mmCIF file of C-alpha atoms in Angstrom:
data_model
loop_
_atom_site.group_PDB
_atom_site.id
_atom_site.type_symbol
_atom_site.label_atom_id
_atom_site.label_comp_id
_atom_site.label_asym_id
_atom_site.label_seq_id
_atom_site.Cartn_x
_atom_site.Cartn_y
_atom_site.Cartn_z
ATOM 1 C CA UNK C 1 -8.102 -55.963 -12.492
ATOM 2 C CA UNK C 2 -4.901 -54.117 -11.706
ATOM 3 C CA UNK C 3 -4.332 -51.040 -13.877
ATOM 4 C CA UNK C 4 -0.658 -51.017 -12.942
ATOM 5 C CA UNK C 5 0.309 -54.612 -13.712
ATOM 6 C CA UNK C 6 2.163 -54.210 -17.049
ATOM 7 C CA UNK C 7 0.406 -55.863 -19.983
ATOM 8 C CA UNK C 8 2.842 -54.590 -22.620
ATOM 9 C CA UNK C 9 6.586 -54.791 -23.311
ATOM 10 C CA UNK C 10 8.625 -52.143 -21.483
ATOM 11 C CA UNK C 11 9.360 -50.312 -24.728
ATOM 12 C CA UNK C 12 5.654 -49.763 -25.384
ATOM 13 C CA UNK C 13 4.836 -48.341 -21.949
ATOM 14 C CA UNK C 14 4.111 -44.628 -21.722
ATOM 15 C CA UNK C 15 6.791 -42.560 -19.987
ATOM 16 C CA UNK C 16 4.332 -41.328 -17.362
ATOM 17 C CA UNK C 17 3.150 -44.860 -16.621
ATOM 18 C CA UNK C 18 6.717 -46.098 -16.193
ATOM 19 C CA UNK C 19 7.556 -43.168 -13.923
ATOM 20 C CA UNK C 20 4.674 -43.557 -11.491
ATOM 21 C CA UNK C 21 5.203 -47.334 -11.237
ATOM 22 C CA UNK C 22 8.931 -47.049 -10.588
ATOM 23 C CA UNK C 23 8.889 -44.117 -8.138
ATOM 24 C CA UNK C 24 8.044 -45.256 -4.562
ATOM 25 C CA UNK C 25 6.962 -41.692 -3.824
ATOM 26 C CA UNK C 26 3.814 -42.311 -5.867
ATOM 27 C CA UNK C 27 2.861 -45.408 -3.872
ATOM 28 C CA UNK C 28 -0.189 -43.706 -2.333
ATOM 29 C CA UNK C 29 -1.377 -42.384 -5.706
ATOM 30 C CA UNK C 30 -1.833 -45.747 -7.420
ATOM 31 C CA UNK C 31 -4.758 -46.975 -5.266
ATOM 32 C CA UNK C 32 -6.502 -43.623 -5.783
ATOM 33 C CA UNK C 33 -6.422 -44.107 -9.558
ATOM 34 C CA UNK C 34 -7.409 -47.763 -9.193
ATOM 35 C CA UNK C 35 -10.449 -46.638 -7.211
ATOM 36 C CA UNK C 36 -11.434 -44.251 -10.002
ATOM 37 C CA UNK C 37 -11.733 -47.302 -12.276
ATOM 38 C CA UNK C 38 -14.528 -48.901 -10.223
ATOM 39 C CA UNK C 39 -17.030 -50.387 -12.668
ATOM 40 C CA UNK C 40 -15.125 -49.236 -15.735
ATOM 41 C CA UNK C 41 -13.033 -52.390 -15.869
ATOM 42 C CA UNK C 42 -16.096 -54.641 -15.706
ATOM 43 C CA UNK C 43 -16.980 -54.132 -19.361
ATOM 44 C CA UNK C 44 -16.927 -57.391 -21.272
ATOM 45 C CA UNK C 45 -14.115 -57.465 -23.775
ATOM 46 C CA UNK C 46 -13.179 -53.869 -23.025
ATOM 47 C CA UNK C 47 -11.155 -54.076 -19.818
ATOM 48 C CA UNK C 48 -7.995 -55.511 -21.358
ATOM 49 C CA UNK C 49 -8.128 -52.968 -24.165
ATOM 50 C CA UNK C 50 -8.598 -50.105 -21.715
ATOM 51 C CA UNK C 51 -5.686 -51.194 -19.513
ATOM 52 C CA UNK C 52 -3.375 -51.482 -22.516
ATOM 53 C CA UNK C 53 -4.400 -48.013 -23.690
ATOM 54 C CA UNK C 54 -3.845 -46.642 -20.187
ATOM 55 C CA UNK C 55 -0.367 -48.116 -20.081
ATOM 56 C CA UNK C 56 0.609 -47.052 -23.599
ATOM 57 C CA UNK C 57 -1.122 -43.679 -24.181
ATOM 58 C CA UNK C 58 -1.983 -42.679 -20.582
ATOM 59 C CA UNK C 59 -3.584 -39.214 -20.942
ATOM 60 C CA UNK C 60 -6.827 -40.193 -22.683
ATOM 61 C CA UNK C 61 -7.375 -43.043 -20.221
ATOM 62 C CA UNK C 62 -6.648 -40.799 -17.232
ATOM 63 C CA UNK C 63 -9.361 -38.440 -18.471
ATOM 64 C CA UNK C 64 -11.845 -41.325 -18.719
ATOM 65 C CA UNK C 65 -10.871 -42.531 -15.252
ATOM 66 C CA UNK C 66 -11.419 -39.049 -13.858
ATOM 67 C CA UNK C 67 -14.836 -38.834 -15.511
ATOM 68 C CA UNK C 68 -15.804 -42.285 -14.261
ATOM 69 C CA UNK C 69 -15.265 -41.222 -10.661
ATOM 70 C CA UNK C 70 -16.931 -37.858 -11.376
ATOM 71 C CA UNK C 71 -20.120 -39.650 -12.411
ATOM 72 C CA UNK C 72 -20.247 -41.266 -8.992
ATOM 73 C CA UNK C 73 -19.746 -37.916 -7.263
ATOM 74 C CA UNK C 74 -22.555 -36.483 -9.406
ATOM 75 C CA UNK C 75 -24.759 -39.294 -8.025
ATOM 76 C CA UNK C 76 -25.030 -40.831 -11.493
ATOM 77 C CA UNK C 77 -24.876 -44.477 -12.538
ATOM 78 C CA UNK C 78 -23.077 -45.673 -15.655
ATOM 79 C CA UNK C 79 -24.415 -48.537 -17.762
ATOM 80 C CA UNK C 80 -21.177 -50.441 -18.365
ATOM 81 C CA UNK C 81 -22.926 -52.992 -20.571
ATOM 82 C CA UNK C 82 -22.890 -50.382 -23.367
ATOM 83 C CA UNK C 83 -19.526 -49.914 -25.071
ATOM 84 C CA UNK C 84 -20.395 -46.675 -26.862
ATOM 85 C CA UNK C 85 -20.545 -43.808 -26.241
ATOM 86 C CA UNK C 86 -17.977 -43.855 -23.441
ATOM 87 C CA UNK C 87 -20.512 -43.217 -20.658
ATOM 88 C CA UNK C 88 -24.194 -44.106 -20.841
ATOM 89 C CA UNK C 89 -25.425 -42.270 -17.764
ATOM 90 C CA UNK C 90 -28.503 -42.318 -15.555
ATOM 91 C CA UNK C 91 -28.629 -39.470 -13.077
ATOM 92 C CA UNK C 92 -30.941 -38.525 -10.220
ATOM 93 C CA UNK C 93 -34.598 -38.879 -11.107
ATOM 94 C CA UNK C 94 -33.651 -41.412 -13.818
ATOM 95 C CA UNK C 95 -32.414 -38.583 -16.047
ATOM 96 C CA UNK C 96 -30.462 -40.178 -18.900
ATOM 97 C CA UNK C 97 -27.696 -38.727 -21.053
ATOM 98 C CA UNK C 98 -24.570 -39.872 -22.884
ATOM 99 C CA UNK C 99 -20.964 -38.695 -22.703
ATOM 100 C CA UNK C 100 -18.218 -39.160 -25.260
ATOM 101 C CA UNK C 101 -14.732 -38.390 -23.918
ATOM 102 C CA UNK C 102 -11.834 -36.976 -25.919
ATOM 103 C CA UNK C 103 -8.560 -35.157 -25.339
ATOM 104 C CA UNK C 104 -6.507 -32.880 -27.544
ATOM 105 C CA UNK C 105 -3.326 -34.903 -27.244
ATOM 106 C CA UNK C 106 0.025 -34.513 -28.980
ATOM 107 C CA UNK C 107 1.461 -37.220 -31.240
ATOM 108 C CA UNK C 108 4.147 -39.366 -29.555
ATOM 109 C CA UNK C 109 6.810 -38.012 -31.933
ATOM 110 C CA UNK C 110 5.984 -34.344 -31.345
ATOM 111 C CA UNK C 111 9.012 -32.211 -30.526
ATOM 112 C CA UNK C 112 8.235 -29.283 -28.250
ATOM 113 C CA UNK C 113 9.337 -25.935 -29.651
ATOM 114 C CA UNK C 114 12.294 -24.376 -27.859
ATOM 115 C CA UNK C 115 10.925 -20.859 -28.294
ATOM 116 C CA UNK C 116 7.531 -20.081 -26.815
ATOM 117 C CA UNK C 117 4.911 -17.823 -28.339
ATOM 118 C CA UNK C 118 1.869 -17.281 -26.148
ATOM 119 C CA UNK C 119 -0.217 -16.281 -29.156
ATOM 120 C CA UNK C 120 0.774 -19.404 -31.124
ATOM 121 C CA UNK C 121 0.048 -21.552 -28.059
ATOM 122 C CA UNK C 122 -3.449 -20.092 -27.710
ATOM 123 C CA UNK C 123 -4.297 -20.343 -31.410
ATOM 124 C CA UNK C 124 -3.040 -23.916 -31.652
ATOM 125 C CA UNK C 125 -4.869 -24.918 -28.458
ATOM 126 C CA UNK C 126 -8.206 -23.423 -29.506
ATOM 127 C CA UNK C 127 -7.967 -25.025 -32.959
ATOM 128 C CA UNK C 128 -7.251 -28.404 -31.339
ATOM 129 C CA UNK C 129 -10.276 -28.148 -29.054
ATOM 130 C CA UNK C 130 -12.647 -27.304 -31.909
ATOM 131 C CA UNK C 131 -11.136 -30.060 -34.042
ATOM 132 C CA UNK C 132 -11.556 -32.744 -31.396
ATOM 133 C CA UNK C 133 -15.124 -31.697 -30.647
ATOM 134 C CA UNK C 134 -15.913 -31.830 -34.363
ATOM 135 C CA UNK C 135 -14.371 -35.308 -34.624
ATOM 136 C CA UNK C 136 -16.739 -36.605 -31.948
ATOM 137 C CA UNK C 137 -19.700 -34.836 -33.509
ATOM 138 C CA UNK C 138 -18.906 -36.715 -36.727
ATOM 139 C CA UNK C 139 -19.100 -39.993 -34.779
ATOM 140 C CA UNK C 140 -22.571 -38.960 -33.642
ATOM 141 C CA UNK C 141 -23.749 -37.929 -37.104
ATOM 142 C CA UNK C 142 -22.060 -40.701 -39.025
ATOM 143 C CA UNK C 143 -19.106 -39.847 -41.208
ATOM 144 C CA UNK C 144 -17.251 -41.489 -44.088
ATOM 145 C CA UNK C 145 -19.796 -44.290 -44.299
ATOM 146 C CA UNK C 146 -19.752 -45.248 -40.617
ATOM 147 C CA UNK C 147 -22.396 -47.969 -40.325
ATOM 148 C CA UNK C 148 -23.596 -47.324 -36.794
ATOM 149 C CA UNK C 149 -23.301 -43.641 -35.867
ATOM 150 C CA UNK C 150 -24.070 -42.818 -32.258
ATOM 151 C CA UNK C 151 -27.308 -41.139 -33.334
ATOM 152 C CA UNK C 152 -28.619 -44.515 -34.528
ATOM 153 C CA UNK C 153 -28.191 -46.221 -31.146
ATOM 154 C CA UNK C 154 -31.409 -46.709 -29.180
ATOM 155 C CA UNK C 155 -29.818 -45.634 -25.887
ATOM 156 C CA UNK C 156 -28.570 -42.402 -27.502
ATOM 157 C CA UNK C 157 -31.590 -41.286 -29.506
ATOM 158 C CA UNK C 158 -33.703 -38.687 -27.743
ATOM 159 C CA UNK C 159 -31.169 -38.152 -24.954
ATOM 160 C CA UNK C 160 -28.668 -35.322 -24.428
ATOM 161 C CA UNK C 161 -25.282 -35.937 -26.028
ATOM 162 C CA UNK C 162 -22.326 -34.481 -24.094
ATOM 163 C CA UNK C 163 -18.709 -34.238 -25.189
ATOM 164 C CA UNK C 164 -16.125 -34.222 -22.377
ATOM 165 C CA UNK C 165 -12.860 -32.686 -23.556
ATOM 166 C CA UNK C 166 -9.547 -31.975 -21.847
ATOM 167 C CA UNK C 167 -6.371 -30.390 -23.285
ATOM 168 C CA UNK C 168 -3.104 -32.353 -23.367
ATOM 169 C CA UNK C 169 -1.723 -30.987 -26.636
ATOM 170 C CA UNK C 170 1.503 -29.515 -25.245
ATOM 171 C CA UNK C 171 3.652 -29.674 -22.128
ATOM 172 C CA UNK C 172 1.947 -26.519 -20.846
ATOM 173 C CA UNK C 173 -1.586 -27.116 -22.102
ATOM 174 C CA UNK C 174 -2.939 -27.506 -18.571
ATOM 175 C CA UNK C 175 -1.948 -23.883 -17.830
ATOM 176 C CA UNK C 176 -4.591 -22.504 -20.193
ATOM 177 C CA UNK C 177 -7.289 -22.112 -17.514
ATOM 178 C CA UNK C 178 -10.656 -21.814 -19.307
ATOM 179 C CA UNK C 179 -9.669 -19.126 -21.810
ATOM 180 C CA UNK C 180 -9.399 -21.374 -24.855
ATOM 181 C CA UNK C 181 -12.589 -23.355 -24.284
ATOM 182 C CA UNK C 182 -14.404 -20.004 -23.858
ATOM 183 C CA UNK C 183 -12.977 -18.999 -27.227
ATOM 184 C CA UNK C 184 -13.797 -22.303 -28.922
ATOM 185 C CA UNK C 185 -17.397 -22.531 -27.705
ATOM 186 C CA UNK C 186 -18.518 -18.927 -27.191
ATOM 187 C CA UNK C 187 -16.028 -16.949 -29.308
ATOM 188 C CA UNK C 188 -14.818 -14.999 -26.278
ATOM 189 C CA UNK C 189 -11.318 -13.523 -26.378
ATOM 190 C CA UNK C 190 -9.195 -13.754 -23.205
ATOM 191 C CA UNK C 191 -9.962 -10.907 -20.771
ATOM 192 C CA UNK C 192 -7.765 -7.835 -20.570
ATOM 193 C CA UNK C 193 -5.701 -8.052 -17.379
ATOM 194 C CA UNK C 194 -4.260 -4.524 -17.273
ATOM 195 C CA UNK C 195 -5.245 -1.007 -18.245
ATOM 196 C CA UNK C 196 -8.581 0.823 -18.355
ATOM 197 C CA UNK C 197 -10.376 -2.158 -19.928
ATOM 198 C CA UNK C 198 -9.237 -4.682 -17.306
ATOM 199 C CA UNK C 199 -11.653 -7.610 -17.177
ATOM 200 C CA UNK C 200 -13.250 -6.816 -20.543
ATOM 201 C CA UNK C 201 -13.471 -9.466 -23.253
ATOM 202 C CA UNK C 202 -13.653 -9.030 -26.998
ATOM 203 C CA UNK C 203 -14.970 -11.559 -29.523
ATOM 204 C CA UNK C 204 -13.195 -13.691 -32.100
ATOM 205 C CA UNK C 205 -15.120 -15.227 -34.988
ATOM 206 C CA UNK C 206 -12.416 -17.461 -36.451
ATOM 207 C CA UNK C 207 -8.763 -18.459 -36.318
ATOM 208 C CA UNK C 208 -6.434 -19.477 -39.121
ATOM 209 C CA UNK C 209 -4.777 -22.876 -39.385
ATOM 210 C CA UNK C 210 -1.063 -23.006 -40.295
ATOM 211 C CA UNK C 211 -2.150 -23.443 -43.925
ATOM 212 C CA UNK C 212 -4.244 -20.277 -43.781
ATOM 213 C CA UNK C 213 -7.707 -21.851 -43.669
ATOM 214 C CA UNK C 214 -10.208 -20.147 -41.346
ATOM 215 C CA UNK C 215 -11.785 -22.217 -38.564
ATOM 216 C CA UNK C 216 -14.943 -20.992 -36.858
ATOM 217 C CA UNK C 217 -14.734 -20.110 -33.186
ATOM 218 C CA UNK C 218 -17.828 -19.766 -31.025
ATOM 219 C CA UNK C 219 -19.337 -23.034 -32.215
ATOM 220 C CA UNK C 220 -22.113 -22.738 -29.593
ATOM 221 C CA UNK C 221 -23.204 -19.301 -30.852
ATOM 222 C CA UNK C 222 -25.160 -20.818 -33.753
ATOM 223 C CA UNK C 223 -26.794 -24.144 -34.634
ATOM 224 C CA UNK C 224 -23.838 -25.702 -36.507
ATOM 225 C CA UNK C 225 -23.138 -28.077 -33.582
ATOM 226 C CA UNK C 226 -26.771 -28.480 -32.508
ATOM 227 C CA UNK C 227 -26.447 -32.231 -31.853
ATOM 228 C CA UNK C 228 -24.162 -31.502 -28.893
ATOM 229 C CA UNK C 229 -26.144 -30.683 -25.768
ATOM 230 C CA UNK C 230 -23.215 -29.627 -23.596
ATOM 231 C CA UNK C 231 -19.470 -29.836 -23.162
ATOM 232 C CA UNK C 232 -17.707 -30.932 -19.988
ATOM 233 C CA UNK C 233 -14.236 -29.431 -19.616
ATOM 234 C CA UNK C 234 -11.430 -29.445 -17.083
ATOM 235 C CA UNK C 235 -7.704 -28.808 -16.975
ATOM 236 C CA UNK C 236 -7.403 -30.491 -13.565
ATOM 237 C CA UNK C 237 -9.044 -33.895 -14.177
ATOM 238 C CA UNK C 238 -5.573 -35.342 -14.545
ATOM 239 C CA UNK C 239 -2.901 -37.360 -12.793
ATOM 240 C CA UNK C 240 -2.380 -34.254 -10.642
ATOM 241 C CA UNK C 241 -5.904 -34.692 -9.244
ATOM 242 C CA UNK C 242 -4.942 -38.165 -8.048
ATOM 243 C CA UNK C 243 -1.727 -36.779 -6.535
ATOM 244 C CA UNK C 244 -3.708 -34.175 -4.587
ATOM 245 C CA UNK C 245 -6.303 -36.726 -3.451
ATOM 246 C CA UNK C 246 -3.549 -39.074 -2.235
ATOM 247 C CA UNK C 247 -2.174 -36.268 -0.010
ATOM 248 C CA UNK C 248 1.462 -37.066 -0.775
ATOM 249 C CA UNK C 249 3.853 -34.207 -0.105
ATOM 250 C CA UNK C 250 3.874 -31.650 -2.922
ATOM 251 C CA UNK C 251 3.831 -27.939 -3.644
ATOM 252 C CA UNK C 252 0.578 -26.860 -5.275
ATOM 253 C CA UNK C 253 -0.105 -23.841 -7.448
ATOM 254 C CA UNK C 254 -3.799 -23.200 -8.079
ATOM 255 C CA UNK C 255 -5.980 -20.523 -9.622
ATOM 256 C CA UNK C 256 -9.495 -19.907 -8.358
ATOM 257 C CA UNK C 257 -12.226 -17.699 -9.791
ATOM 258 C CA UNK C 258 -13.359 -14.903 -7.482
ATOM 259 C CA UNK C 259 -16.545 -12.831 -7.615
ATOM 260 C CA UNK C 260 -18.234 -10.777 -4.927
ATOM 261 C CA UNK C 261 -20.988 -8.141 -4.777
ATOM 262 C CA UNK C 262 -19.436 -4.811 -3.866
ATOM 263 C CA UNK C 263 -21.797 -4.284 -0.939
ATOM 264 C CA UNK C 264 -20.628 -7.579 0.591
ATOM 265 C CA UNK C 265 -16.946 -6.657 0.536
ATOM 266 C CA UNK C 266 -15.681 -5.553 3.930
ATOM 267 C CA UNK C 267 -14.569 -1.888 3.774
ATOM 268 C CA UNK C 268 -10.796 -1.623 3.449
ATOM 269 C CA UNK C 269 -10.388 -5.327 2.657
ATOM 270 C CA UNK C 270 -6.844 -5.914 1.418
ATOM 271 C CA UNK C 271 -7.890 -9.072 -0.399
ATOM 272 C CA UNK C 272 -10.483 -7.255 -2.533
ATOM 273 C CA UNK C 273 -8.512 -4.143 -3.524
ATOM 274 C CA UNK C 274 -8.473 -3.541 -7.275
ATOM 275 C CA UNK C 275 -5.434 -4.448 -9.350
ATOM 276 C CA UNK C 276 -2.766 -7.086 -8.717
ATOM 277 C CA UNK C 277 -1.437 -7.626 -5.199
ATOM 278 C CA UNK C 278 0.784 -10.240 -3.545
ATOM 279 C CA UNK C 279 0.722 -11.597 -0.008
ATOM 280 C CA UNK C 280 2.906 -14.020 1.943
ATOM 281 C CA UNK C 281 1.187 -15.755 4.857
ATOM 282 C CA UNK C 282 3.772 -18.424 5.760
ATOM 283 C CA UNK C 283 7.019 -19.769 4.323
ATOM 284 C CA UNK C 284 4.935 -22.046 2.069
ATOM 285 C CA UNK C 285 1.753 -20.017 1.512
ATOM 286 C CA UNK C 286 1.677 -17.223 -1.056
ATOM 287 C CA UNK C 287 -1.293 -15.486 -2.650
ATOM 288 C CA UNK C 288 -1.613 -13.256 -5.711
ATOM 289 C CA UNK C 289 -4.951 -11.463 -6.070
ATOM 290 C CA UNK C 290 -6.231 -10.037 -9.368
ATOM 291 C CA UNK C 291 -9.308 -7.818 -9.045
ATOM 292 C CA UNK C 292 -11.380 -5.658 -11.378
ATOM 293 C CA UNK C 293 -14.758 -3.942 -11.264
ATOM 294 C CA UNK C 294 -17.780 -5.079 -13.238
ATOM 295 C CA UNK C 295 -21.048 -3.313 -12.546
ATOM 296 C CA UNK C 296 -22.024 -3.930 -8.927
ATOM 297 C CA UNK C 297 -19.431 -6.696 -8.518
ATOM 298 C CA UNK C 298 -15.718 -7.153 -8.106
ATOM 299 C CA UNK C 299 -14.304 -10.093 -10.016
ATOM 300 C CA UNK C 300 -10.955 -11.662 -10.672
ATOM 301 C CA UNK C 301 -8.841 -14.575 -9.543
ATOM 302 C CA UNK C 302 -6.695 -15.875 -6.683
ATOM 303 C CA UNK C 303 -3.393 -17.567 -7.491
ATOM 304 C CA UNK C 304 -2.219 -19.639 -4.560
ATOM 305 C CA UNK C 305 1.088 -21.345 -3.863
ATOM 306 C CA UNK C 306 0.865 -23.673 -0.877
ATOM 307 C CA UNK C 307 1.877 -27.021 0.537
ATOM 308 C CA UNK C 308 -0.327 -30.007 -0.263
ATOM 309 C CA UNK C 309 -1.041 -30.481 3.452
ATOM 310 C CA UNK C 310 -3.170 -27.313 3.436
ATOM 311 C CA UNK C 311 -4.454 -27.415 -0.147
ATOM 312 C CA UNK C 312 -8.084 -28.519 -0.357
ATOM 313 C CA UNK C 313 -9.754 -29.819 -3.502
ATOM 314 C CA UNK C 314 -12.702 -32.115 -4.221
ATOM 315 C CA UNK C 315 -12.842 -34.487 -7.178
ATOM 316 C CA UNK C 316 -15.371 -32.231 -8.928
ATOM 317 C CA UNK C 317 -13.400 -29.034 -8.296
ATOM 318 C CA UNK C 318 -12.375 -27.650 -11.673
ATOM 319 C CA UNK C 319 -15.159 -29.296 -13.678
ATOM 320 C CA UNK C 320 -16.843 -26.815 -16.020
ATOM 321 C CA UNK C 321 -20.057 -27.399 -17.944
ATOM 322 C CA UNK C 322 -20.893 -25.446 -21.110
ATOM 323 C CA UNK C 323 -24.494 -25.579 -22.316
ATOM 324 C CA UNK C 324 -25.315 -25.272 -26.008
ATOM 325 C CA UNK C 325 -28.221 -22.805 -26.383
ATOM 326 C CA UNK C 326 -28.927 -24.215 -29.862
ATOM 327 C CA UNK C 327 -29.007 -27.868 -28.784
ATOM 328 C CA UNK C 328 -31.699 -30.019 -30.371
ATOM 329 C CA UNK C 329 -31.909 -31.849 -27.047
ATOM 330 C CA UNK C 330 -30.957 -29.360 -24.305
ATOM 331 C CA UNK C 331 -29.367 -30.596 -21.120
ATOM 332 C CA UNK C 332 -31.798 -30.309 -18.217
ATOM 333 C CA UNK C 333 -31.315 -26.942 -16.516
ATOM 334 C CA UNK C 334 -32.723 -28.385 -13.296
ATOM 335 C CA UNK C 335 -29.990 -31.014 -12.989
ATOM 336 C CA UNK C 336 -28.654 -30.917 -9.413
ATOM 337 C CA UNK C 337 -25.044 -29.798 -9.877
ATOM 338 C CA UNK C 338 -22.814 -29.787 -6.781
ATOM 339 C CA UNK C 339 -21.752 -26.307 -5.702
ATOM 340 C CA UNK C 340 -18.145 -26.605 -6.889
ATOM 341 C CA UNK C 341 -19.102 -27.252 -10.532
ATOM 342 C CA UNK C 342 -18.853 -24.127 -12.723
ATOM 343 C CA UNK C 343 -21.733 -23.653 -15.185
ATOM 344 C CA UNK C 344 -21.501 -21.650 -18.417
ATOM 345 C CA UNK C 345 -24.357 -20.351 -20.537
ATOM 346 C CA UNK C 346 -24.571 -18.199 -23.660
ATOM 347 C CA UNK C 347 -27.152 -15.425 -23.900
ATOM 348 C CA UNK C 348 -28.149 -15.577 -27.566
ATOM 349 C CA UNK C 349 -30.056 -12.288 -27.532
ATOM 350 C CA UNK C 350 -27.199 -10.243 -26.072
ATOM 351 C CA UNK C 351 -24.306 -12.353 -27.330
ATOM 352 C CA UNK C 352 -22.896 -12.692 -23.826
ATOM 353 C CA UNK C 353 -21.157 -15.472 -21.924
ATOM 354 C CA UNK C 354 -22.926 -15.981 -18.598
ATOM 355 C CA UNK C 355 -20.644 -17.509 -15.972
ATOM 356 C CA UNK C 356 -22.584 -19.172 -13.176
ATOM 357 C CA UNK C 357 -19.408 -19.927 -11.281
ATOM 358 C CA UNK C 358 -19.287 -20.232 -7.506
ATOM 359 C CA UNK C 359 -16.898 -17.845 -5.792
ATOM 360 C CA UNK C 360 -13.701 -19.821 -5.316
ATOM 361 C CA UNK C 361 -14.280 -22.222 -8.246
ATOM 362 C CA UNK C 362 -11.046 -23.995 -9.184
ATOM 363 C CA UNK C 363 -9.839 -23.038 -12.656
ATOM 364 C CA UNK C 364 -6.377 -24.600 -12.817
ATOM 365 C CA UNK C 365 -3.900 -26.452 -10.629
ATOM 366 C CA UNK C 366 -0.375 -27.826 -10.971
ATOM 367 C CA UNK C 367 1.724 -29.895 -8.569
ATOM 368 C CA UNK C 368 5.490 -29.726 -8.032
ATOM 369 C CA UNK C 369 8.129 -31.606 -6.074
ATOM 370 C CA UNK C 370 8.511 -30.093 -2.581
ATOM 371 C CA UNK C 371 12.067 -28.933 -3.278
ATOM 372 C CA UNK C 372 13.800 -25.553 -2.796
ATOM 373 C CA UNK C 373 14.274 -25.411 -6.576
ATOM 374 C CA UNK C 374 10.521 -25.816 -7.197
ATOM 375 C CA UNK C 375 9.663 -23.218 -4.594
ATOM 376 C CA UNK C 376 12.121 -20.750 -6.102
ATOM 377 C CA UNK C 377 10.674 -21.358 -9.566
ATOM 378 C CA UNK C 378 7.126 -20.796 -8.319
ATOM 379 C CA UNK C 379 8.033 -17.619 -6.458
ATOM 380 C CA UNK C 380 9.947 -16.198 -9.412
ATOM 381 C CA UNK C 381 7.285 -17.064 -11.988
ATOM 382 C CA UNK C 382 4.572 -15.512 -9.804
ATOM 383 C CA UNK C 383 6.405 -12.290 -9.086
ATOM 384 C CA UNK C 384 7.435 -12.885 -5.467
ATOM 385 C CA UNK C 385 11.135 -13.033 -6.350
ATOM 386 C CA UNK C 386 13.067 -11.082 -8.942
ATOM 387 C CA UNK C 387 15.935 -12.844 -10.683
#
């Protein structure tokens, strides 16, 4: 079934759906997305509903399409005969678990604020993530008299329950890296980027809603969400992933996690010097390095601006997994994760976030038209040009 054959009146089609269908420049992207749907559209009675949701709401369906292809890359099979939760999964060694997908989306009538407050953006984003995770937990537990909660289903009972969440709650939500999910799940404040405490992270126990009500952060630091075994998270499992995989011409800005033992860093290495440094390699390749010390390691991030012809990214790049240490049914620690997947644990005894991230793990990525205007914007916003 063709995802891109309109099933709704023009007025009900999502702006993004209309754009990618009408722009010939996206011609190579459409078959990539269609391929992501393999198997997903075979569900009896569900395929038409899914296509209509894809065409009318777009973001939530794109996230499910991304996850569907990700299951294949994780060498997992999905039982499409089950309509709920979203993915009934059998992995290597017949390991079975369930995934419920959700996004923190914005209502269609939302008007973006003209003035931007980074603090308001972060508070609102973290509150949205916790709220959406709680909504799905309520589906599992049974809420407001729901007759068949997920926990009552035979293919769910006794198996890990995973919530896969992605942020789409504002026009810039995909720029949040992993800071807000770290706050929501482990109560970790964003790291200090300058000064003597560069790289250090504080802790935040709660945030206030606009009405003044406190909402708990760090929901995986106690047993209040014990039914959730793990959370899958990504800011790059989006339409931009399909654009990159199609290899159409674009400018790409990406951020990658970096970590190296000090004794493995080549003496005098320019790329591992502490602080913030900028490099230009070609007319379309720019790198900003952020580095700080932490014990016997140097950590930080690389921010790259480059042409899509040299940008490299797998489908699983950017996928992060957060394990709940209080889970009633823990996710198997011996699951064979591909090397590009970033794993996150919480040390209950020491109250610490343990990041088992591969050096070079993708944290965020955005794509731009390959125009002089876009390049100028990217160079200015990343400190290579001064207005």
